[in-house]
Amino acid sequence: MSALRAVPIPEEAPKPQTYTAKAYAAQSPTSSMAAITIPRRTPQPKDVQIEILYCGVCHTDLHFAHNDFANSIPTTYPCVPGHEIVGRVVKTGNAVTKFRNGDLAAVGCMVDSDRTCESCREGEEQYCASMPVLTYNGPDKHLGGVTYGGYSQSVVVDEDFVLHVPKNLNLAAAAPLLCAGITTYAPLRRAKIRAGQKVGIVGLGGLGHIGVKFAAAFGANVVVFTTSANKTADAIRLGAHEVVNSKNDAEMQKHAGTFHFILDTVPVQHNINPYINLLKRDGTLGLVGAPAEPLPLEVFGLLFGRKHISGSIIGGIRETQEMLDFCGEHNVTADVEMIGIQQINQAYDRLLKNDVKYRFVIDMASLK
Amino acid sequence: MSALRAVPIPEEAPKPQTYTAKAYAAQSPTSSMAAITIPRRTPQPKDVQIEILYCGVCHTDLHFAHNDFANSIPTTYPCVPGHEIVGRVVKTGNAVTKFRNGDLAAVGCMVDSDRTCESCREGEEQYCASMPVLTYNGPDKHLGGVTYGGYSQSVVVDEDFVLHVPKNLNLAAAAPLLCAGITTYAPLRRAKIRAGQKVGIVGLGGLGHIGVKFAAAFGANVVVFTTSANKTADAIRLGAHEVVNSKNDAEMQKHAGTFHFILDTVPVQHNINPYINLLKRDGTLGLVGAPAEPLPLEVFGLLFGRKHISGSIIGGIRETQEMLDFCGEHNVTADVEMIGIQQINQAYDRLLKNDVKYRFVIDMASLK
């Protein structure tokens, strides 16, 4: 897929000048992450050069490092992951209007899109008909090859894909908002979640724990579904009003027909039908995890109660800025475990065991 | 389920007087439909007595006659099916305000509901928390036992569950509107289908053929998906602008990402994922058929494009009246094959083979 949409660089177009940055990369599907030096373009007129302070570690990083999406988006090596980027502007192109040196800045999962399709025109760049240019492993139209992500000292991005970060937020804890945050904010916002409504969160991981915070910040009565009894106290601390053991049928049945919205963050095979049963009439099960295998859907459960299932991925740039602003006002950030870049392989191992509360964030000062 | 919610008749409450009506009933899951005489209550203050002129034959009739829903709503015998009823008012209770003798009148799938739950208060009686009282095989709070449906000379129904029929409609062809019509009208209306939008209809049967007419009447560009090449001419005649062979991948792929809404009327196991692929961003696959087995749902298809799956059953009384009024204005009715009640067993046999264009309607004059 990457190969199909790679933008060939016209021969006459000179490549921009570059500078080098330290980074961490996978060199093959089986190699460990290790230090590398990568080129970054010098800022073009609309570009912002950002010194990266923190970068969140998303499970997707690990998938790309291991070439797990070989059939749809094969990984080009070296692969420098990272799309939860927070830093400070150190240089700007001469046509940049939204950022100045010294500004806080953030970059999420996209660094460009075709900007002409219906989705782009409507500010929904994440659904760009040409596919948005991913922050890493996307076709790099400036330098050729693929884009390199946030496990790096520095990144250069068109200002239209750079976000402002509210100054009051803890910057390390804000990094995961750029992927895990917008992924959970967008469907809850779209469902117009408000006070008095009952919202469920399935799965208390990197996504789910921020989903709890957003649902609570929107004023909802938040119920966390989990199969791990030891997550109860944490769920309450994060803002949940109740925790339900999803394996306990009697406990589940008590909530039948009462939820306005249930956000399902589980990325592996699971049974969604019991959650559909818990929805009120016209309620929605919002899926943001992507299991590899199809999920069995019992249609009767949707018919009786006019219920809905929706999917979504991240959010558009405008919506991502709105989310960050909301986080600034309501002081919402992720719960993070800070690591040095040298611990990234160990972090990946722990991620595979879901052993993180709730997001690893790399302190990029460790790269110097 | 029927037994659980049957309303016991208080001993002190005298049963209303009754009169008799000729009808056709199944006496067991394996018996043929045969003549029977049933009691009907004399109209109570809010009741309307209707002389039935026509009754549509819905596949659900056959399911109940055969006790196919034994695990959820077991059939009580004798079972008099029929919930697509059109007739004329012949008697009214003294508190009836909406109908007069001689008025055309129609009855659909429900004859009562609890009227107090949230859904009932919002005019969505079909989702009544206590389950609406079905037109047949529902608990009869007046006479005890179960309600008897429209395969009968006469029926008595509370005026709140009786609809007005526009005078300009062909009455026999209007009967299927009471179930097949509202089932397809409601989800299209809820999706706010309008001119310029592209709407797909999956399955060209009793439901699908009316769905085509509604979608066309709403001004949409209508595409019918079918696996039967011989249905093409018919689909176009019914109002479709294009017919796609859903087994032809290349033909399907041409329509990828272009549909606002796809109405899926197929009640048996089938692959919904190719239809999700055809939806535009934010598009909806509306399911109105209820396959017995779960359908495999590929979640990726929902995520990329923020797509939706929704289910629905029939419509509320207010919405059903709105649908009938719309049909009057736009002259929408079903394509029907008229039969005498004596041919009902033969019609059931043909229904099992999908051999009907597109709805059998019983001319109730045949019962006299």
XYZ file of C-alpha atoms in Angstrom:
736
model
C 0.000 0.000 0.000
C 2.840 2.331 0.928
C 4.516 1.580 -2.365
C 1.354 2.308 -4.316
C 0.902 5.773 -2.963
C 4.544 6.830 -2.572
C 4.893 10.211 -4.178
C 7.722 10.155 -6.728
C 9.964 13.161 -6.439
C 10.203 14.916 -9.795
C 13.800 14.737 -10.997
C 14.022 18.473 -11.496
C 12.877 19.221 -7.946
C 15.961 19.563 -5.796
C 15.698 17.795 -2.460
C 15.674 20.183 0.466
C 18.824 20.459 2.514
C 18.946 18.267 5.569
C 20.391 18.174 9.047
C 20.909 15.083 11.150
C 19.119 13.990 14.285
C 19.685 11.162 16.697
C 16.891 8.601 16.765
C 15.995 5.014 17.673
C 14.953 2.614 14.966
C 14.112 -0.979 14.186
C 16.291 -2.276 11.350
C 14.213 -5.406 10.662
C 11.092 -7.123 11.991
C 13.192 -9.065 14.467
C 15.869 -6.557 15.453
C 15.847 -4.654 18.732
C 15.364 -0.925 18.691
C 18.743 0.771 18.517
C 20.361 4.164 18.033
C 20.568 5.596 14.536
C 21.177 8.950 12.899
C 18.492 10.170 10.505
C 18.206 13.108 8.128
C 15.557 15.755 8.694
C 14.766 18.387 6.077
C 15.614 21.943 6.976
C 12.338 23.809 7.482
C 10.619 24.705 4.222
C 8.473 27.876 4.121
C 5.460 26.292 5.915
C 7.483 23.990 8.184
C 7.994 23.985 11.921
C 11.096 22.375 13.388
C 10.377 20.884 16.791
C 12.815 19.761 19.433
C 11.112 16.683 20.818
C 10.808 16.597 24.606
C 8.567 13.570 25.073
C 7.167 10.828 22.891
C 4.492 8.345 23.943
C 4.817 4.653 23.139
C 1.757 3.353 21.334
C 1.104 -0.337 20.721
C 1.011 0.557 17.026
C 4.711 1.473 17.250
C 5.470 -2.095 18.165
C 3.269 -3.422 15.346
C 5.114 -1.346 12.772
C 8.534 -2.181 14.230
C 7.640 -5.872 13.836
C 6.024 -5.431 10.393
C 2.759 -6.835 11.753
C 0.796 -4.981 9.049
C 2.811 -6.559 6.234
C -0.352 -7.302 4.255
C -1.739 -3.766 4.332
C 1.017 -1.268 5.203
C 4.369 -3.076 5.083
C 7.110 -1.518 7.148
C 10.056 0.119 5.409
C 13.282 -0.172 7.437
C 14.874 1.508 9.225
C 11.632 2.299 11.059
C 11.632 5.157 13.578
C 8.268 4.892 15.396
C 6.505 7.461 17.578
C 3.349 9.510 16.953
C 2.629 10.981 20.359
C 5.057 13.865 20.138
C 5.358 16.892 22.389
C 8.180 19.410 22.093
C 9.219 22.975 21.547
C 9.518 24.958 18.335
C 13.130 25.796 17.544
C 12.882 27.013 13.966
C 10.128 28.058 11.567
C 9.870 28.520 7.811
C 9.304 32.045 6.530
C 5.626 31.415 5.717
C 4.715 29.964 9.106
C 2.019 31.978 10.868
C 0.769 29.783 13.688
C 3.978 29.075 15.596
C 6.991 30.967 16.933
C 10.275 29.823 18.331
C 9.828 28.695 21.910
C 6.181 27.662 21.496
C 5.101 24.297 22.792
C 4.060 22.085 19.915
C 2.693 18.599 19.376
C 2.421 16.158 16.494
C 0.122 13.172 16.335
C -0.381 10.330 13.876
C -0.430 12.404 10.664
C 1.987 14.916 9.154
C 0.179 15.606 5.869
C -2.750 14.565 3.672
C -3.917 15.277 0.138
C -5.819 18.371 1.398
C -8.179 18.256 -1.566
C -10.512 15.326 -0.967
C -13.916 15.701 0.672
C -12.631 14.504 4.055
C -9.669 16.902 4.033
C -11.853 19.813 2.989
C -14.123 19.008 5.920
C -11.245 18.886 8.386
C -11.343 15.120 8.701
C -7.820 14.525 7.406
C -7.633 11.184 9.208
C -10.038 9.838 6.580
C -8.187 11.407 3.645
C -9.152 9.572 0.462
C -5.461 9.268 -0.458
C -4.710 8.135 3.092
C -3.055 10.678 5.377
C 0.744 10.689 5.452
C 1.555 8.843 8.652
C 4.041 10.405 11.033
C 6.266 7.402 10.498
C 6.411 4.837 7.705
C 4.465 7.199 5.446
C 5.762 8.318 2.034
C 8.081 11.296 2.532
C 7.405 13.650 -0.356
C 10.309 15.920 0.609
C 13.190 13.488 1.008
C 11.783 10.341 -0.584
C 11.604 7.110 1.362
C 9.443 7.076 4.449
C 8.739 9.493 7.247
C 10.492 9.025 10.571
C 8.577 9.399 13.817
C 9.040 10.774 17.279
C 11.670 8.453 18.794
C 14.037 11.216 17.791
C 15.554 14.482 18.937
C 13.803 16.527 16.377
C 11.052 16.539 13.753
C 10.022 18.900 10.962
C 6.332 19.141 10.105
C 4.093 21.415 8.056
C 2.466 23.802 10.518
C -1.001 22.716 9.386
C -0.342 19.373 11.073
C 1.231 20.787 14.242
C -0.857 21.343 17.376
C -0.608 23.844 20.208
C -0.194 22.404 23.699
C -1.840 24.188 26.644
C 0.889 25.492 28.941
C -0.664 24.198 32.131
C -0.414 20.530 31.157
C 2.321 18.180 32.306
C 4.099 17.786 28.992
C 5.154 14.158 29.402
C 1.634 13.160 30.437
C 0.197 15.179 27.553
C 2.094 13.244 24.880
C -0.314 10.255 24.792
C -3.203 12.641 24.125
C -1.972 12.861 20.526
C -3.074 9.313 19.764
C -4.732 7.574 22.733
C -6.399 10.852 23.718
C -7.937 11.877 20.413
C -8.911 8.271 19.654
C -11.168 8.190 22.706
C -12.191 11.864 22.770
C -13.534 11.911 19.213
C -16.182 9.161 19.480
C -17.352 10.367 22.902
C -17.657 13.925 21.577
C -19.414 12.789 18.446
C -21.924 10.927 20.630
C -22.491 14.249 22.438
C -21.856 12.681 25.824
C -23.077 14.945 28.601
C -24.065 15.003 32.255
C -26.716 12.491 33.207
C -25.724 9.973 30.584
C -24.287 6.579 31.346
C -21.091 5.680 29.518
C -19.224 2.389 29.580
C -15.544 1.860 28.894
C -14.425 -1.610 27.867
C -10.760 -2.311 28.510
C -8.666 -0.249 30.915
C -5.427 0.186 29.000
C -3.697 3.050 27.233
C -6.876 4.084 25.426
C -9.435 3.035 28.025
C -7.876 4.902 30.929
C -8.039 8.204 29.017
C -11.550 7.328 27.842
C -12.580 7.127 31.499
C -11.131 10.569 32.137
C -12.889 12.138 29.147
C -16.244 10.511 29.878
C -16.014 11.715 33.480
C -14.953 15.199 32.355
C -18.035 15.325 30.088
C -20.131 14.709 33.206
C -21.219 11.172 32.434
C -21.859 8.375 34.883
C -18.883 6.186 33.957
C -18.794 2.420 34.252
C -15.610 0.475 33.528
C -15.867 -3.098 32.310
C -12.900 -5.235 33.089
C -11.953 -8.829 33.696
C -9.117 -7.830 36.064
C -10.445 -7.441 39.610
C -7.218 -5.664 40.558
C -8.085 -2.748 38.274
C -11.131 -1.684 40.304
C -9.401 0.784 42.601
C -7.514 2.290 39.701
C -10.661 2.677 37.628
C -12.347 4.593 40.438
C -9.268 6.749 40.909
C -9.290 7.579 37.193
C -12.876 8.808 37.441
C -15.137 5.769 37.029
C -18.233 5.626 39.208
C -18.608 1.875 38.997
C -16.647 -1.160 37.855
C -18.331 -4.235 36.400
C -16.755 -7.633 35.981
C -17.672 -8.384 32.388
C -17.372 -12.129 33.018
C -20.129 -12.022 35.645
C -23.396 -12.439 33.724
C -25.606 -11.456 36.653
C -23.624 -8.275 37.251
C -23.785 -7.458 33.539
C -27.521 -8.119 33.314
C -28.206 -5.554 36.055
C -27.093 -2.892 33.564
C -29.145 -4.178 30.604
C -30.621 -1.403 28.492
C -29.105 1.476 30.472
C -26.075 2.783 28.557
C -26.116 5.715 26.144
C -22.690 4.851 24.839
C -20.092 2.179 25.369
C -16.536 2.786 24.197
C -14.854 -0.490 23.367
C -11.059 -0.182 23.266
C -10.245 -3.893 23.113
C -7.975 -4.678 20.142
C -8.313 -8.472 20.276
C -11.090 -10.986 19.689
C -13.911 -10.574 22.221
C -17.676 -10.840 22.479
C -19.335 -7.493 21.752
C -22.912 -8.811 21.981
C -23.230 -8.541 25.781
C -22.330 -4.852 25.479
C -24.978 -4.281 22.813
C -27.441 -5.780 25.294
C -26.438 -3.125 27.840
C -27.240 -0.207 25.518
C -30.400 1.839 25.819
C -32.618 2.291 22.807
C -30.645 4.281 20.218
C -27.434 3.670 22.150
C -24.092 3.191 20.426
C -21.216 0.795 20.849
C -18.165 2.746 19.691
C -15.254 0.579 18.569
C -11.731 1.981 18.508
C -9.735 -1.217 18.824
C -9.106 -3.287 15.722
C -9.131 -7.039 16.283
C -7.488 -8.923 13.431
C -10.255 -11.543 13.235
C -13.935 -10.746 12.552
C -16.184 -10.361 15.615
C -19.425 -12.381 15.636
C -22.336 -9.930 15.595
C -25.793 -11.029 16.756
C -28.118 -8.880 14.678
C -31.197 -9.364 16.873
C -29.450 -7.339 19.551
C -29.180 -4.349 17.216
C -32.742 -4.569 15.889
C -34.532 -4.603 19.237
C -33.657 -1.186 20.548
C -32.485 0.412 17.304
C -28.901 0.206 18.449
C -25.730 1.200 16.664
C -22.146 0.117 16.251
C -19.657 2.710 15.066
C -15.961 2.713 14.431
C -13.509 5.571 14.356
C -9.828 6.360 14.168
C -8.060 9.282 15.866
C -9.526 12.650 14.801
C -8.935 15.521 12.415
C -6.419 18.274 13.133
C -9.119 20.765 14.162
C -10.687 18.212 16.483
C -7.292 17.251 17.918
C -6.636 20.897 18.799
C -10.115 21.117 20.353
C -9.271 18.015 22.405
C -5.971 19.489 23.608
C -7.708 22.729 24.551
C -10.349 20.740 26.438
C -7.562 18.884 28.253
C -6.005 22.192 29.191
C -9.291 23.463 30.636
C -10.095 20.247 32.486
C -6.534 19.226 33.259
C -6.832 15.860 31.546
C -3.645 13.963 30.776
C -2.576 10.333 30.643
C -1.159 8.320 33.508
C 2.339 7.581 32.311
C 5.493 5.655 33.144
C 8.508 7.633 32.042
C 11.385 5.751 30.423
C 14.692 6.610 28.832
C 14.990 5.729 25.145
C 17.497 3.027 26.153
C 14.647 1.158 27.887
C 12.447 0.989 24.806
C 13.025 -2.716 24.139
C 12.157 -3.588 27.713
C 9.078 -1.365 27.419
C 7.997 -3.224 24.272
C 8.332 -6.531 26.109
C 6.174 -5.219 28.931
C 3.665 -3.768 26.441
C 3.188 -7.237 24.989
C 2.135 -8.351 28.480
C -0.095 -5.276 29.016
C 2.220 -4.444 31.871
C 2.056 -0.649 31.889
C 0.049 1.928 33.805
C -1.044 3.262 31.448
C 1.305 4.577 28.813
C 5.063 4.585 28.446
C 6.479 7.970 27.566
C 10.058 8.432 26.443
C 11.951 11.315 28.001
C 13.818 12.416 24.910
C 16.515 14.120 26.970
C 17.846 10.562 27.347
C 18.791 10.578 23.660
C 21.325 13.363 23.918
C -41.325 -14.902 27.180
C -44.975 -14.772 26.302
C -45.804 -16.617 29.509
C -43.660 -14.257 31.597
C -45.433 -11.151 30.492
C -48.978 -12.513 30.134
C -51.254 -10.141 32.021
C -53.393 -12.088 34.493
C -57.014 -11.013 34.377
C -58.189 -10.000 37.855
C -60.920 -12.395 38.968
C -63.345 -9.618 39.783
C -63.010 -8.031 36.320
C -65.747 -9.456 34.107
C -64.539 -10.410 30.659
C -66.025 -8.276 27.918
C -68.765 -9.767 25.804
C -67.633 -11.347 22.587
C -68.824 -12.033 19.097
C -67.442 -14.629 16.738
C -65.418 -14.178 13.584
C -64.248 -16.577 10.935
C -60.478 -16.936 10.727
C -57.650 -19.187 9.572
C -55.289 -20.700 12.114
C -52.424 -23.100 12.627
C -53.313 -25.656 15.292
C -49.761 -26.964 15.780
C -46.261 -26.352 14.397
C -46.858 -28.963 11.722
C -50.525 -28.499 10.869
C -51.734 -26.712 7.765
C -53.588 -23.440 8.122
C -57.336 -24.166 8.331
C -60.631 -22.465 9.041
C -61.575 -21.736 12.642
C -64.032 -19.545 14.506
C -62.532 -17.153 17.049
C -64.013 -14.834 19.666
C -63.476 -11.072 19.368
C -64.384 -8.721 22.204
C -67.225 -6.319 21.548
C -65.719 -2.846 21.284
C -64.796 -1.352 24.644
C -64.978 2.451 25.047
C -61.672 3.122 23.213
C -61.966 0.256 20.720
C -62.456 0.247 16.987
C -64.027 -2.785 15.318
C -62.649 -3.261 11.831
C -64.004 -5.410 9.038
C -60.811 -6.720 7.472
C -60.635 -6.305 3.703
C -57.029 -7.337 3.051
C -54.214 -8.863 5.048
C -50.609 -9.139 3.866
C -48.635 -12.348 4.360
C -45.349 -11.684 6.146
C -42.606 -14.282 6.489
C -42.974 -13.803 10.253
C -46.492 -15.275 9.997
C -44.971 -18.491 8.781
C -42.344 -18.463 11.552
C -44.990 -18.114 14.237
C -47.254 -20.721 12.637
C -44.309 -23.134 12.749
C -43.195 -22.103 16.265
C -39.782 -21.145 14.895
C -39.242 -18.695 17.777
C -39.826 -21.400 20.414
C -36.809 -20.231 22.415
C -37.829 -16.580 22.651
C -41.551 -16.180 21.897
C -43.135 -19.635 21.781
C -46.321 -19.884 19.757
C -49.613 -20.489 21.542
C -52.079 -22.483 19.416
C -54.402 -21.967 17.739
C -52.339 -19.258 16.055
C -54.126 -16.783 13.764
C -51.325 -14.827 12.014
C -51.517 -11.563 10.107
C -50.217 -8.101 10.961
C -50.618 -6.213 7.687
C -54.280 -5.402 8.072
C -56.396 -2.988 6.068
C -60.140 -2.703 6.480
C -63.096 -0.528 7.290
C -64.436 0.614 10.639
C -67.823 -0.951 11.400
C -68.262 -0.111 15.069
C -66.599 2.197 17.603
C -66.559 2.412 21.401
C -68.193 5.463 22.957
C -64.860 7.121 23.820
C -63.345 6.749 20.353
C -62.470 10.121 18.816
C -60.221 9.345 15.867
C -62.396 6.978 13.822
C -65.965 6.805 12.573
C -67.965 4.023 11.004
C -67.007 3.680 7.367
C -63.480 5.017 7.793
C -60.632 3.105 6.251
C -58.391 1.727 8.977
C -55.198 -0.266 9.266
C -53.442 -2.277 11.961
C -49.798 -3.289 11.943
C -47.633 -5.437 14.186
C -48.751 -4.019 17.553
C -52.149 -3.583 19.185
C -51.026 -2.209 22.560
C -48.000 -1.455 24.748
C -47.410 -0.443 28.355
C -47.757 3.241 27.388
C -45.730 4.323 30.419
C -42.118 3.437 29.640
C -39.675 5.904 28.112
C -40.067 4.449 24.613
C -43.881 4.578 24.750
C -43.869 8.136 26.070
C -41.634 9.078 23.150
C -43.920 7.460 20.597
C -41.593 4.535 20.001
C -44.016 1.841 21.135
C -42.218 -0.786 19.081
C -39.414 -0.620 21.656
C -41.773 -0.708 24.670
C -39.805 -1.838 27.720
C -42.545 -4.373 28.521
C -42.564 -5.443 24.867
C -45.460 -4.227 22.756
C -48.518 -6.480 22.573
C -48.150 -8.171 19.216
C -51.138 -8.246 16.906
C -51.096 -12.015 17.152
C -49.601 -14.363 19.715
C -49.401 -11.492 22.210
C -51.015 -11.637 25.665
C -54.687 -10.619 25.338
C -55.493 -8.587 28.430
C -59.188 -8.452 27.543
C -60.044 -12.069 26.907
C -56.980 -13.867 28.277
C -54.946 -16.183 26.083
C -53.270 -14.654 23.070
C -54.234 -12.095 20.492
C -55.455 -13.254 17.084
C -54.232 -11.567 13.925
C -55.531 -10.473 10.600
C -56.269 -13.770 8.838
C -59.800 -13.100 9.989
C -63.023 -11.318 9.059
C -62.753 -8.811 11.822
C -60.490 -7.384 14.501
C -61.012 -5.094 17.501
C -58.173 -2.753 18.457
C -57.697 0.244 20.741
C -57.914 3.323 18.519
C -54.450 4.435 19.640
C -53.018 1.510 17.671
C -55.190 1.948 14.589
C -53.937 3.892 11.557
C -55.719 5.954 8.945
C -55.285 4.833 5.331
C -55.096 7.477 2.589
C -58.137 7.040 0.343
C -56.206 7.198 -2.902
C -54.174 4.063 -2.237
C -54.999 0.646 -3.652
C -56.096 -0.993 -0.423
C -54.764 -4.476 -1.144
C -51.383 -3.082 -2.162
C -51.355 -0.845 0.915
C -51.650 -3.743 3.389
C -47.920 -4.679 3.289
C -47.036 -1.106 4.219
C -48.060 -1.937 7.790
C -45.017 -4.176 8.305
C -42.736 -4.322 5.250
C -43.403 -0.647 4.564
C -42.699 0.831 7.966
C -39.724 -1.507 8.475
C -37.956 0.014 5.490
C -39.343 3.557 5.731
C -38.187 4.118 9.318
C -34.431 3.546 8.910
C -34.315 5.480 5.615
C -36.174 8.386 7.212
C -34.000 8.298 10.316
C -30.935 8.471 8.044
C -32.522 11.612 6.525
C -32.175 10.244 3.009
C -32.628 12.990 0.453
C -31.978 13.925 -3.153
C -28.367 13.586 -4.237
C -27.579 10.776 -1.835
C -26.728 7.267 -2.909
C -28.691 4.501 -1.246
C -28.201 0.769 -1.608
C -30.826 -1.908 -1.078
C -29.612 -5.434 -0.353
C -32.161 -8.136 -1.121
C -35.114 -7.554 -3.415
C -37.919 -9.305 -1.557
C -40.974 -8.196 0.392
C -38.996 -5.598 2.345
C -36.401 -4.703 -0.273
C -38.837 -3.922 -3.057
C -40.632 -1.353 -0.885
C -37.274 -0.048 0.309
C -36.414 0.718 -3.323
C -39.652 2.639 -3.736
C -39.110 4.691 -0.583
C -35.475 5.464 -1.345
C -36.473 6.582 -4.842
C -39.377 8.625 -3.474
C -36.922 10.388 -1.128
C -34.964 11.401 -4.212
C -31.943 9.160 -3.714
C -29.826 7.522 -6.368
C -30.877 3.923 -5.690
C -28.688 0.889 -6.284
C -30.044 -2.611 -5.802
C -27.656 -5.407 -4.849
C -28.768 -8.827 -5.868
C -27.393 -12.218 -6.765
C -30.313 -12.923 -9.120
C -29.583 -11.522 -12.568
C -33.246 -11.969 -13.484
C -34.260 -9.319 -10.968
C -32.532 -6.489 -12.812
C -35.453 -5.382 -14.968
C -37.785 -5.545 -12.000
C -35.439 -3.505 -9.819
C -35.320 -0.752 -12.430
C -39.101 -0.842 -12.811
C -39.458 -0.450 -9.033
C -37.328 2.696 -9.092
C -33.701 1.584 -8.877
C -31.193 3.508 -10.979
C -28.629 0.723 -11.063
C -28.339 -2.954 -10.204
C -25.113 -4.514 -8.952
C -24.321 -8.202 -8.834
C -23.035 -8.522 -5.301
C -21.059 -11.644 -6.216
C -18.984 -9.703 -8.751
C -16.081 -8.227 -6.789
C -14.970 -5.879 -9.570
C -18.481 -4.506 -9.984
C -18.746 -4.035 -6.213
C -15.360 -2.344 -5.946
C -16.434 0.319 -8.447
C -18.832 1.588 -5.798
C -16.348 1.557 -2.892
C -16.786 4.480 -0.523
C -19.770 6.023 -2.312
C -22.928 5.109 -0.380
C -24.589 7.275 2.253
C -26.783 4.437 3.394
C -27.269 0.776 2.576
C -30.447 -0.943 3.699
C -29.812 -4.639 4.221
C -33.028 -6.660 4.260
C -31.453 -10.118 4.093
C -32.714 -12.336 6.949
C -30.186 -15.141 6.522
C -26.442 -15.533 6.985
C -24.490 -13.338 4.563
C -21.330 -11.264 4.387
C -21.980 -7.663 5.417
C -18.334 -6.556 5.176
C -18.331 -5.834 1.424
C -21.269 -3.467 1.984
C -19.410 -1.636 4.753
C -16.610 -1.154 2.226
C -19.074 0.561 -0.123
C -20.110 3.172 2.437
C -18.821 6.723 2.385
C -17.233 8.166 5.484
C -19.929 8.363 8.178
C -22.187 6.119 6.107
C -24.538 3.604 7.692
C -25.416 0.000 6.993
C -28.990 -0.365 8.224
C -29.988 -3.919 9.096
C -33.658 -4.899 9.182
C -33.365 -8.635 8.588
C -32.529 -10.889 11.491
C -30.283 -13.838 10.640
C -30.387 -16.555 13.285
C -26.595 -16.977 13.356
C -24.101 -14.206 14.182
C -22.620 -12.306 11.220
C -18.814 -11.975 11.116
C -17.962 -8.284 11.438
C -14.572 -6.998 10.286
C -13.938 -4.063 12.591
C -11.242 -2.431 10.447
C -13.911 -1.660 7.880
C -15.859 0.377 10.428
C -12.844 2.231 11.843
C -11.472 3.536 8.561
C -14.258 5.841 7.478
C -16.079 6.151 10.811
C -18.847 3.942 9.554
C -21.933 2.700 11.319
C -24.142 -0.346 11.553
C -27.651 0.149 12.873
C -30.608 -2.106 13.423
C -34.284 -1.311 13.655
C -37.684 -2.923 13.820
C -40.909 -1.522 12.298
C -41.721 1.956 13.653
C -43.853 3.696 16.275
C -47.538 4.445 15.699
C -46.893 8.122 14.931
C -44.179 7.210 12.459
C -46.354 4.526 10.865
C -49.076 7.102 10.254
C -46.481 9.480 8.822
C -45.356 6.664 6.503
C -48.909 5.954 5.338
C -49.489 9.653 4.708
C -46.238 9.797 2.736
C -47.394 6.788 0.703
C -50.664 8.576 -0.016
C -48.838 11.671 -1.240
C -46.325 9.742 -3.332
C -48.577 6.842 -4.279
C -46.255 4.222 -2.829
C -47.655 0.735 -2.307
C -46.334 -2.812 -2.472
C -46.330 -5.034 -5.514
C -48.655 -7.817 -4.485
C -50.050 -11.164 -5.529
C -53.624 -11.479 -4.362
C -54.753 -14.829 -2.992
C -57.872 -16.265 -1.413
C -57.472 -17.433 2.184
C -57.890 -21.006 0.915
C -54.539 -20.657 -0.894
C -52.590 -19.703 2.215
C -50.799 -23.054 2.585
C -49.687 -22.943 -1.029
C -48.541 -19.348 -0.471
C -46.469 -20.434 2.557
C -44.808 -23.118 0.428
C -43.942 -20.549 -2.206
C -42.749 -18.094 0.453
C -40.228 -20.670 1.640
C -38.837 -20.648 -1.894
C -38.914 -16.829 -2.131
C -41.338 -17.336 -4.985
C -43.478 -14.219 -4.704
C -43.461 -10.795 -6.347
C -43.322 -9.293 -3.857
C -45.935 -9.853 -1.197
C -48.932 -12.135 -0.942
C -52.076 -10.345 0.171
C -55.192 -12.228 1.224
C -58.464 -10.928 -0.142
C -60.521 -11.416 2.987
C -63.760 -11.511 0.993
C -62.703 -15.110 0.312
C -63.382 -15.953 3.960
C -67.083 -15.204 3.898
